[in-house]
Amino acid sequence: MMELVVDSIVAGYPGRDVLRHVSLRARAGELLALIGPNGAGKTTLLRTIGGTIRPRTGSVRLDGRDLLRLSPRERARLVATAPQGATFPAGFNVAETVMLGRHPHLPLFGGERRRDFEAARTAMVRTGVWFLAGRRVESLSGGEQQRVLIARALAQEPRVLLLDEATAHLDLRYQAQVLRLVRALARDGLVTIATLHDLNLAALYADRLALLDDGEITAYGTPADVLQPELLSRVYGVHLSVTRHPSRHTPLVTLADDEAQAPDPATCGA
């Protein structure tokens, strides 16, 4: 089984380390969700795995192959990212946008080949956007645009798929659609890692969670292992309660009664 191993990563931005000796494993066939409060290091970790941030120390290996030693072109054939807040080229239709994912596979001189069009079509069919191929991307709903973004990543034919806040700004229907798709892609054999803010969505759809806090992994394991009320309350700085989903029996995280009933501090003393 293919495995991605992150070992002792120290990474961040000029003059500031965000990740401190982070290690984790992600296996093909499973969806790993990175969770944690804002500023915990989730996106930085995803960008480091994807190669847009180079760590000061540590390694990222896929089945023993050091991804950090590869050229950007070689790495893009193995790792694809659907970033948060991605923009699309103005005027491009869905098919043209998805074809951009073939760039790492194109010859240095020459255009797209039959297999490039076939790979793009397969990606569009897999993500349910083939019927939108001729539509301009800017005319689509947020959920449809997110699936186009994932299709573009799949057109790279990667071994590793990284998704940064794939459900951000989507309503409940599209959140469920996107996460069902992402989980299915993991089941198809991709190493799949996604950052998620919603703990309950992470519990419902992810196989494993990595909880980050202040640049370190505080807990790693199944949703039942990681989503513990005392730990979550400490990391998020708010009193949380964990019960069970009535039908799925996954952890269900809510504000504890004392937090939910507390007065608005902005109105205290008014």
PDB file of N, CA and C in Angstrom, residues 26-100:
ATOM      1  N   ALA A  26       0.405   9.124   5.858  1.00  0.00           N
ATOM      2  CA  ALA A  26      -0.881   9.086   5.157  1.00  0.00           C
ATOM      3  C   ALA A  26      -0.835   7.936   4.165  1.00  0.00           C
ATOM      4  N   ARG A  27      -1.853   7.095   4.216  1.00  0.00           N
ATOM      5  CA  ARG A  27      -1.869   5.896   3.386  1.00  0.00           C
ATOM      6  C   ARG A  27      -2.881   6.017   2.259  1.00  0.00           C
ATOM      7  N   ALA A  28      -2.559   5.396   1.135  1.00  0.00           N
ATOM      8  CA  ALA A  28      -3.515   5.303   0.034  1.00  0.00           C
ATOM      9  C   ALA A  28      -4.745   4.548   0.502  1.00  0.00           C
ATOM     10  N   GLY A  29      -5.904   4.979   0.029  1.00  0.00           N
ATOM     11  CA  GLY A  29      -7.150   4.328   0.416  1.00  0.00           C
ATOM     12  C   GLY A  29      -7.845   4.972   1.586  1.00  0.00           C
ATOM     13  N   GLU A  30      -7.162   5.920   2.243  1.00  0.00           N
ATOM     14  CA  GLU A  30      -7.740   6.600   3.401  1.00  0.00           C
ATOM     15  C   GLU A  30      -7.730   8.109   3.179  1.00  0.00           C
ATOM     16  N   LEU A  31      -8.723   8.773   3.732  1.00  0.00           N
ATOM     17  CA  LEU A  31      -8.747  10.235   3.748  1.00  0.00           C
ATOM     18  C   LEU A  31      -8.219  10.714   5.092  1.00  0.00           C
ATOM     19  N   LEU A  32      -7.125  11.473   5.045  1.00  0.00           N
ATOM     20  CA  LEU A  32      -6.553  12.084   6.239  1.00  0.00           C
ATOM     21  C   LEU A  32      -6.956  13.549   6.266  1.00  0.00           C
ATOM     22  N   ALA A  33      -7.599  13.973   7.334  1.00  0.00           N
ATOM     23  CA  ALA A  33      -7.996  15.373   7.490  1.00  0.00           C
ATOM     24  C   ALA A  33      -7.087  16.057   8.497  1.00  0.00           C
ATOM     25  N   LEU A  34      -6.566  17.217   8.121  1.00  0.00           N
ATOM     26  CA  LEU A  34      -5.800  18.063   9.031  1.00  0.00           C
ATOM     27  C   LEU A  34      -6.767  19.046   9.672  1.00  0.00           C
ATOM     28  N   ILE A  35      -6.854  19.023  10.992  1.00  0.00           N
ATOM     29  CA  ILE A  35      -7.771  19.901  11.713  1.00  0.00           C
ATOM     30  C   ILE A  35      -6.984  20.724  12.722  1.00  0.00           C
ATOM     31  N   GLY A  36      -7.618  21.757  13.254  1.00  0.00           N
ATOM     32  CA  GLY A  36      -6.972  22.609  14.240  1.00  0.00           C
ATOM     33  C   GLY A  36      -7.433  24.042  14.075  1.00  0.00           C
ATOM     34  N   PRO A  37      -7.189  24.881  15.059  1.00  0.00           N
ATOM     35  CA  PRO A  37      -7.630  26.280  14.987  1.00  0.00           C
ATOM     36  C   PRO A  37      -6.878  27.064  13.925  1.00  0.00           C
ATOM     37  N   ASN A  38      -7.374  28.254  13.630  1.00  0.00           N
ATOM     38  CA  ASN A  38      -6.681  29.134  12.688  1.00  0.00           C
ATOM     39  C   ASN A  38      -5.259  29.385  13.169  1.00  0.00           C
ATOM     40  N   GLY A  39      -4.320  29.347  12.227  1.00  0.00           N
ATOM     41  CA  GLY A  39      -2.932  29.605  12.569  1.00  0.00           C
ATOM     42  C   GLY A  39      -2.191  28.419  13.138  1.00  0.00           C
ATOM     43  N   ALA A  40      -2.825  27.246  13.172  1.00  0.00           N
ATOM     44  CA  ALA A  40      -2.174  26.067  13.753  1.00  0.00           C
ATOM     45  C   ALA A  40      -1.094  25.491  12.853  1.00  0.00           C
ATOM     46  N   GLY A  41      -1.159  25.778  11.541  1.00  0.00           N
ATOM     47  CA  GLY A  41      -0.152  25.265  10.613  1.00  0.00           C
ATOM     48  C   GLY A  41      -0.681  24.303   9.572  1.00  0.00           C
ATOM     49  N   LYS A  42      -2.000  24.180   9.447  1.00  0.00           N
ATOM     50  CA  LYS A  42      -2.581  23.208   8.518  1.00  0.00           C
ATOM     51  C   LYS A  42      -2.189  23.503   7.068  1.00  0.00           C
ATOM     52  N   THR A  43      -2.417  24.733   6.638  1.00  0.00           N
ATOM     53  CA  THR A  43      -2.110  25.089   5.253  1.00  0.00           C
ATOM     54  C   THR A  43      -0.612  25.064   5.005  1.00  0.00           C
ATOM     55  N   THR A  44       0.174  25.497   5.974  1.00  0.00           N
ATOM     56  CA  THR A  44       1.631  25.449   5.827  1.00  0.00           C
ATOM     57  C   THR A  44       2.103  24.013   5.646  1.00  0.00           C
ATOM     58  N   LEU A  45       1.536  23.087   6.392  1.00  0.00           N
ATOM     59  CA  LEU A  45       1.907  21.680   6.240  1.00  0.00           C
ATOM     60  C   LEU A  45       1.517  21.176   4.858  1.00  0.00           C
ATOM     61  N   LEU A  46       0.330  21.519   4.401  1.00  0.00           N
ATOM     62  CA  LEU A  46      -0.110  21.082   3.077  1.00  0.00           C
ATOM     63  C   LEU A  46       0.812  21.645   1.991  1.00  0.00           C
ATOM     64  N   ARG A  47       1.183  22.915   2.115  1.00  0.00           N
ATOM     65  CA  ARG A  47       2.061  23.532   1.113  1.00  0.00           C
ATOM     66  C   ARG A  47       3.461  22.935   1.159  1.00  0.00           C
ATOM     67  N   THR A  48       3.895  22.533   2.324  1.00  0.00           N
ATOM     68  CA  THR A  48       5.208  21.899   2.436  1.00  0.00           C
ATOM     69  C   THR A  48       5.196  20.535   1.761  1.00  0.00           C
ATOM     70  N   ILE A  49       4.143  19.763   1.991  1.00  0.00           N
ATOM     71  CA  ILE A  49       4.021  18.465   1.325  1.00  0.00           C
ATOM     72  C   ILE A  49       3.963  18.659  -0.186  1.00  0.00           C
ATOM     73  N   GLY A  50       3.239  19.696  -0.625  1.00  0.00           N
ATOM     74  CA  GLY A  50       3.093  19.952  -2.053  1.00  0.00           C
ATOM     75  C   GLY A  50       4.311  20.563  -2.711  1.00  0.00           C
ATOM     76  N   GLY A  51       5.257  21.064  -1.915  1.00  0.00           N
ATOM     77  CA  GLY A  51       6.502  21.571  -2.472  1.00  0.00           C
ATOM     78  C   GLY A  51       6.561  23.062  -2.686  1.00  0.00           C
ATOM     79  N   THR A  52       5.499  23.804  -2.351  1.00  0.00           N
ATOM     80  CA  THR A  52       5.558  25.256  -2.527  1.00  0.00           C
ATOM     81  C   THR A  52       6.287  25.943  -1.375  1.00  0.00           C
ATOM     82  N   ILE A  53       6.417  25.263  -0.252  1.00  0.00           N
ATOM     83  CA  ILE A  53       7.254  25.733   0.852  1.00  0.00           C
ATOM     84  C   ILE A  53       8.340  24.689   1.074  1.00  0.00           C
ATOM     85  N   ARG A  54       9.581  25.136   1.087  1.00  0.00           N
ATOM     86  CA  ARG A  54      10.686  24.200   1.307  1.00  0.00           C
ATOM     87  C   ARG A  54      11.046  24.214   2.791  1.00  0.00           C
ATOM     88  N   PRO A  55      11.035  23.055   3.451  1.00  0.00           N
ATOM     89  CA  PRO A  55      11.320  23.020   4.887  1.00  0.00           C
ATOM     90  C   PRO A  55      12.793  23.261   5.183  1.00  0.00           C
ATOM     91  N   ARG A  56      13.059  23.773   6.365  1.00  0.00           N
ATOM     92  CA  ARG A  56      14.451  23.939   6.796  1.00  0.00           C
ATOM     93  C   ARG A  56      15.080  22.594   7.108  1.00  0.00           C
ATOM     94  N   THR A  57      14.304  21.710   7.716  1.00  0.00           N
ATOM     95  CA  THR A  57      14.786  20.359   8.003  1.00  0.00           C
ATOM     96  C   THR A  57      13.635  19.386   7.784  1.00  0.00           C
ATOM     97  N   GLY A  58      13.980  18.104   7.670  1.00  0.00           N
ATOM     98  CA  GLY A  58      12.973  17.067   7.536  1.00  0.00           C
ATOM     99  C   GLY A  58      12.819  16.580   6.107  1.00  0.00           C
ATOM    100  N   SER A  59      11.951  15.607   5.915  1.00  0.00           N
ATOM    101  CA  SER A  59      11.758  15.007   4.600  1.00  0.00           C
ATOM    102  C   SER A  59      10.291  14.668   4.378  1.00  0.00           C
ATOM    103  N   VAL A  60       9.933  14.569   3.093  1.00  0.00           N
ATOM    104  CA  VAL A  60       8.607  14.113   2.672  1.00  0.00           C
ATOM    105  C   VAL A  60       8.846  13.009   1.654  1.00  0.00           C
ATOM    106  N   ARG A  61       8.458  11.792   2.000  1.00  0.00           N
ATOM    107  CA  ARG A  61       8.748  10.641   1.139  1.00  0.00           C
ATOM    108  C   ARG A  61       7.465   9.933   0.726  1.00  0.00           C
ATOM    109  N   LEU A  62       7.428   9.545  -0.537  1.00  0.00           N
ATOM    110  CA  LEU A  62       6.326   8.747  -1.072  1.00  0.00           C
ATOM    111  C   LEU A  62       6.893   7.392  -1.460  1.00  0.00           C
ATOM    112  N   ASP A  63       6.511   6.374  -0.693  1.00  0.00           N
ATOM    113  CA  ASP A  63       7.071   5.032  -0.889  1.00  0.00           C
ATOM    114  C   ASP A  63       8.593   5.072  -0.936  1.00  0.00           C
ATOM    115  N   GLY A  64       9.181   5.846  -0.036  1.00  0.00           N
ATOM    116  CA  GLY A  64      10.629   5.921   0.080  1.00  0.00           C
ATOM    117  C   GLY A  64      11.290   6.942  -0.819  1.00  0.00           C
ATOM    118  N   ARG A  65      10.565   7.524  -1.744  1.00  0.00           N
ATOM    119  CA  ARG A  65      11.136   8.500  -2.679  1.00  0.00           C
ATOM    120  C   ARG A  65      10.999   9.898  -2.098  1.00  0.00           C
ATOM    121  N   ASP A  66      12.114  10.607  -1.978  1.00  0.00           N
ATOM    122  CA  ASP A  66      12.116  11.935  -1.362  1.00  0.00           C
ATOM    123  C   ASP A  66      11.552  12.958  -2.342  1.00  0.00           C
ATOM    124  N   LEU A  67      10.347  13.437  -2.068  1.00  0.00           N
ATOM    125  CA  LEU A  67       9.692  14.382  -2.967  1.00  0.00           C
ATOM    126  C   LEU A  67      10.399  15.730  -3.003  1.00  0.00           C
ATOM    127  N   LEU A  68      11.099  16.068  -1.932  1.00  0.00           N
ATOM    128  CA  LEU A  68      11.760  17.371  -1.866  1.00  0.00           C
ATOM    129  C   LEU A  68      12.971  17.453  -2.784  1.00  0.00           C
ATOM    130  N   ARG A  69      13.460  16.315  -3.229  1.00  0.00           N
ATOM    131  CA  ARG A  69      14.622  16.293  -4.116  1.00  0.00           C
ATOM    132  C   ARG A  69      14.234  16.285  -5.596  1.00  0.00           C
ATOM    133  N   LEU A  70      12.951  16.233  -5.876  1.00  0.00           N
ATOM    134  CA  LEU A  70      12.491  16.199  -7.258  1.00  0.00           C
ATOM    135  C   LEU A  70      12.367  17.608  -7.825  1.00  0.00           C
ATOM    136  N   SER A  71      12.442  17.710  -9.137  1.00  0.00           N
ATOM    137  CA  SER A  71      12.176  18.991  -9.789  1.00  0.00           C
ATOM    138  C   SER A  71      10.686  19.298  -9.676  1.00  0.00           C
ATOM    139  N   PRO A  72      10.292  20.571  -9.799  1.00  0.00           N
ATOM    140  CA  PRO A  72       8.856  20.886  -9.741  1.00  0.00           C
ATOM    141  C   PRO A  72       8.036  20.092 -10.750  1.00  0.00           C
ATOM    142  N   ARG A  73       8.562  19.870 -11.925  1.00  0.00           N
ATOM    143  CA  ARG A  73       7.842  19.115 -12.954  1.00  0.00           C
ATOM    144  C   ARG A  73       7.671  17.658 -12.535  1.00  0.00           C
ATOM    145  N   GLU A  74       8.736  17.055 -12.016  1.00  0.00           N
ATOM    146  CA  GLU A  74       8.641  15.663 -11.559  1.00  0.00           C
ATOM    147  C   GLU A  74       7.665  15.541 -10.391  1.00  0.00           C
ATOM    148  N   ARG A  75       7.744  16.484  -9.466  1.00  0.00           N
ATOM    149  CA  ARG A  75       6.868  16.434  -8.294  1.00  0.00           C
ATOM    150  C   ARG A  75       5.406  16.610  -8.699  1.00  0.00           C
ATOM    151  N   ALA A  76       5.142  17.464  -9.688  1.00  0.00           N
ATOM    152  CA  ALA A  76       3.766  17.707 -10.120  1.00  0.00           C
ATOM    153  C   ALA A  76       3.149  16.486 -10.785  1.00  0.00           C
ATOM    154  N   ARG A  77       3.962  15.551 -11.217  1.00  0.00           N
ATOM    155  CA  ARG A  77       3.426  14.301 -11.767  1.00  0.00           C
ATOM    156  C   ARG A  77       3.000  13.341 -10.663  1.00  0.00           C
ATOM    157  N   LEU A  78       3.425  13.617  -9.451  1.00  0.00           N
ATOM    158  CA  LEU A  78       3.103  12.748  -8.320  1.00  0.00           C
ATOM    159  C   LEU A  78       2.136  13.388  -7.336  1.00  0.00           C
ATOM    160  N   VAL A  79       2.218  14.702  -7.179  1.00  0.00           N
ATOM    161  CA  VAL A  79       1.427  15.409  -6.163  1.00  0.00           C
ATOM    162  C   VAL A  79       0.628  16.521  -6.832  1.00  0.00           C
ATOM    163  N   ALA A  80      -0.679  16.539  -6.590  1.00  0.00           N
ATOM    164  CA  ALA A  80      -1.550  17.594  -7.121  1.00  0.00           C
ATOM    165  C   ALA A  80      -2.270  18.269  -5.967  1.00  0.00           C
ATOM    166  N   THR A  81      -2.469  19.574  -6.101  1.00  0.00           N
ATOM    167  CA  THR A  81      -3.101  20.363  -5.041  1.00  0.00           C
ATOM    168  C   THR A  81      -4.314  21.112  -5.576  1.00  0.00           C
ATOM    169  N   ALA A  82      -5.394  21.070  -4.807  1.00  0.00           N
ATOM    170  CA  ALA A  82      -6.550  21.934  -5.050  1.00  0.00           C
ATOM    171  C   ALA A  82      -6.511  23.003  -3.964  1.00  0.00           C
ATOM    172  N   PRO A  83      -5.934  24.179  -4.246  1.00  0.00           N
ATOM    173  CA  PRO A  83      -5.703  25.177  -3.198  1.00  0.00           C
ATOM    174  C   PRO A  83      -6.963  25.939  -2.827  1.00  0.00           C
ATOM    175  N   GLN A  84      -6.930  26.517  -1.644  1.00  0.00           N
ATOM    176  CA  GLN A  84      -8.035  27.370  -1.206  1.00  0.00           C
ATOM    177  C   GLN A  84      -7.976  28.695  -1.951  1.00  0.00           C
ATOM    178  N   GLY A  85      -9.134  29.207  -2.329  1.00  0.00           N
ATOM    179  CA  GLY A  85      -9.189  30.511  -2.975  1.00  0.00           C
ATOM    180  C   GLY A  85      -8.557  30.553  -4.346  1.00  0.00           C
ATOM    181  N   ALA A  86      -8.539  29.407  -5.043  1.00  0.00           N
ATOM    182  CA  ALA A  86      -7.936  29.373  -6.374  1.00  0.00           C
ATOM    183  C   ALA A  86      -8.736  30.236  -7.345  1.00  0.00           C
ATOM    184  N   THR A  87      -8.031  30.856  -8.273  1.00  0.00           N
ATOM    185  CA  THR A  87      -8.686  31.632  -9.323  1.00  0.00           C
ATOM    186  C   THR A  87      -8.574  30.874 -10.640  1.00  0.00           C
ATOM    187  N   PHE A  88      -9.497  31.163 -11.534  1.00  0.00           N
ATOM    188  CA  PHE A  88      -9.523  30.491 -12.828  1.00  0.00           C
ATOM    189  C   PHE A  88      -9.238  31.511 -13.925  1.00  0.00           C
ATOM    190  N   PRO A  89      -8.568  31.090 -14.996  1.00  0.00           N
ATOM    191  CA  PRO A  89      -8.308  32.021 -16.100  1.00  0.00           C
ATOM    192  C   PRO A  89      -9.612  32.580 -16.670  1.00  0.00           C
ATOM    193  N   ALA A  90      -9.657  33.862 -16.863  1.00  0.00           N
ATOM    194  CA  ALA A  90     -10.873  34.516 -17.353  1.00  0.00           C
ATOM    195  C   ALA A  90     -11.250  33.981 -18.729  1.00  0.00           C
ATOM    196  N   GLY A  91     -12.514  33.651 -18.877  1.00  0.00           N
ATOM    197  CA  GLY A  91     -13.020  33.218 -20.169  1.00  0.00           C
ATOM    198  C   GLY A  91     -12.825  31.751 -20.480  1.00  0.00           C
ATOM    199  N   PHE A  92     -12.102  31.010 -19.635  1.00  0.00           N
ATOM    200  CA  PHE A  92     -11.867  29.593 -19.897  1.00  0.00           C
ATOM    201  C   PHE A  92     -13.131  28.794 -19.602  1.00  0.00           C
ATOM    202  N   ASN A  93     -13.390  27.792 -20.443  1.00  0.00           N
ATOM    203  CA  ASN A  93     -14.464  26.871 -20.110  1.00  0.00           C
ATOM    204  C   ASN A  93     -13.916  25.739 -19.243  1.00  0.00           C
ATOM    205  N   VAL A  94     -14.790  24.838 -18.831  1.00  0.00           N
ATOM    206  CA  VAL A  94     -14.389  23.777 -17.903  1.00  0.00           C
ATOM    207  C   VAL A  94     -13.323  22.882 -18.522  1.00  0.00           C
ATOM    208  N   ALA A  95     -13.520  22.463 -19.770  1.00  0.00           N
ATOM    209  CA  ALA A  95     -12.557  21.566 -20.410  1.00  0.00           C
ATOM    210  C   ALA A  95     -11.182  22.214 -20.517  1.00  0.00           C
ATOM    211  N   GLU A  96     -11.136  23.487 -20.892  1.00  0.00           N
ATOM    212  CA  GLU A  96      -9.855  24.186 -21.012  1.00  0.00           C
ATOM    213  C   GLU A  96      -9.174  24.299 -19.653  1.00  0.00           C
ATOM    214  N   THR A  97      -9.964  24.542 -18.622  1.00  0.00           N
ATOM    215  CA  THR A  97      -9.406  24.673 -17.273  1.00  0.00           C
ATOM    216  C   THR A  97      -8.832  23.351 -16.789  1.00  0.00           C
ATOM    217  N   VAL A  98      -9.556  22.280 -16.995  1.00  0.00           N
ATOM    218  CA  VAL A  98      -9.078  20.966 -16.550  1.00  0.00           C
ATOM    219  C   VAL A  98      -7.825  20.564 -17.323  1.00  0.00           C
ATOM    220  N   MET A  99      -7.742  20.928 -18.594  1.00  0.00           N
ATOM    221  CA  MET A  99      -6.560  20.598 -19.399  1.00  0.00           C
ATOM    222  C   MET A  99      -5.290  21.232 -18.840  1.00  0.00           C
ATOM    223  N   LEU A 100      -5.427  22.313 -18.071  1.00  0.00           N
ATOM    224  CA  LEU A 100      -4.243  22.929 -17.467  1.00  0.00           C
ATOM    225  C   LEU A 100      -3.519  21.952 -16.553  1.00  0.00           C
TER     226      LEU A 100
END
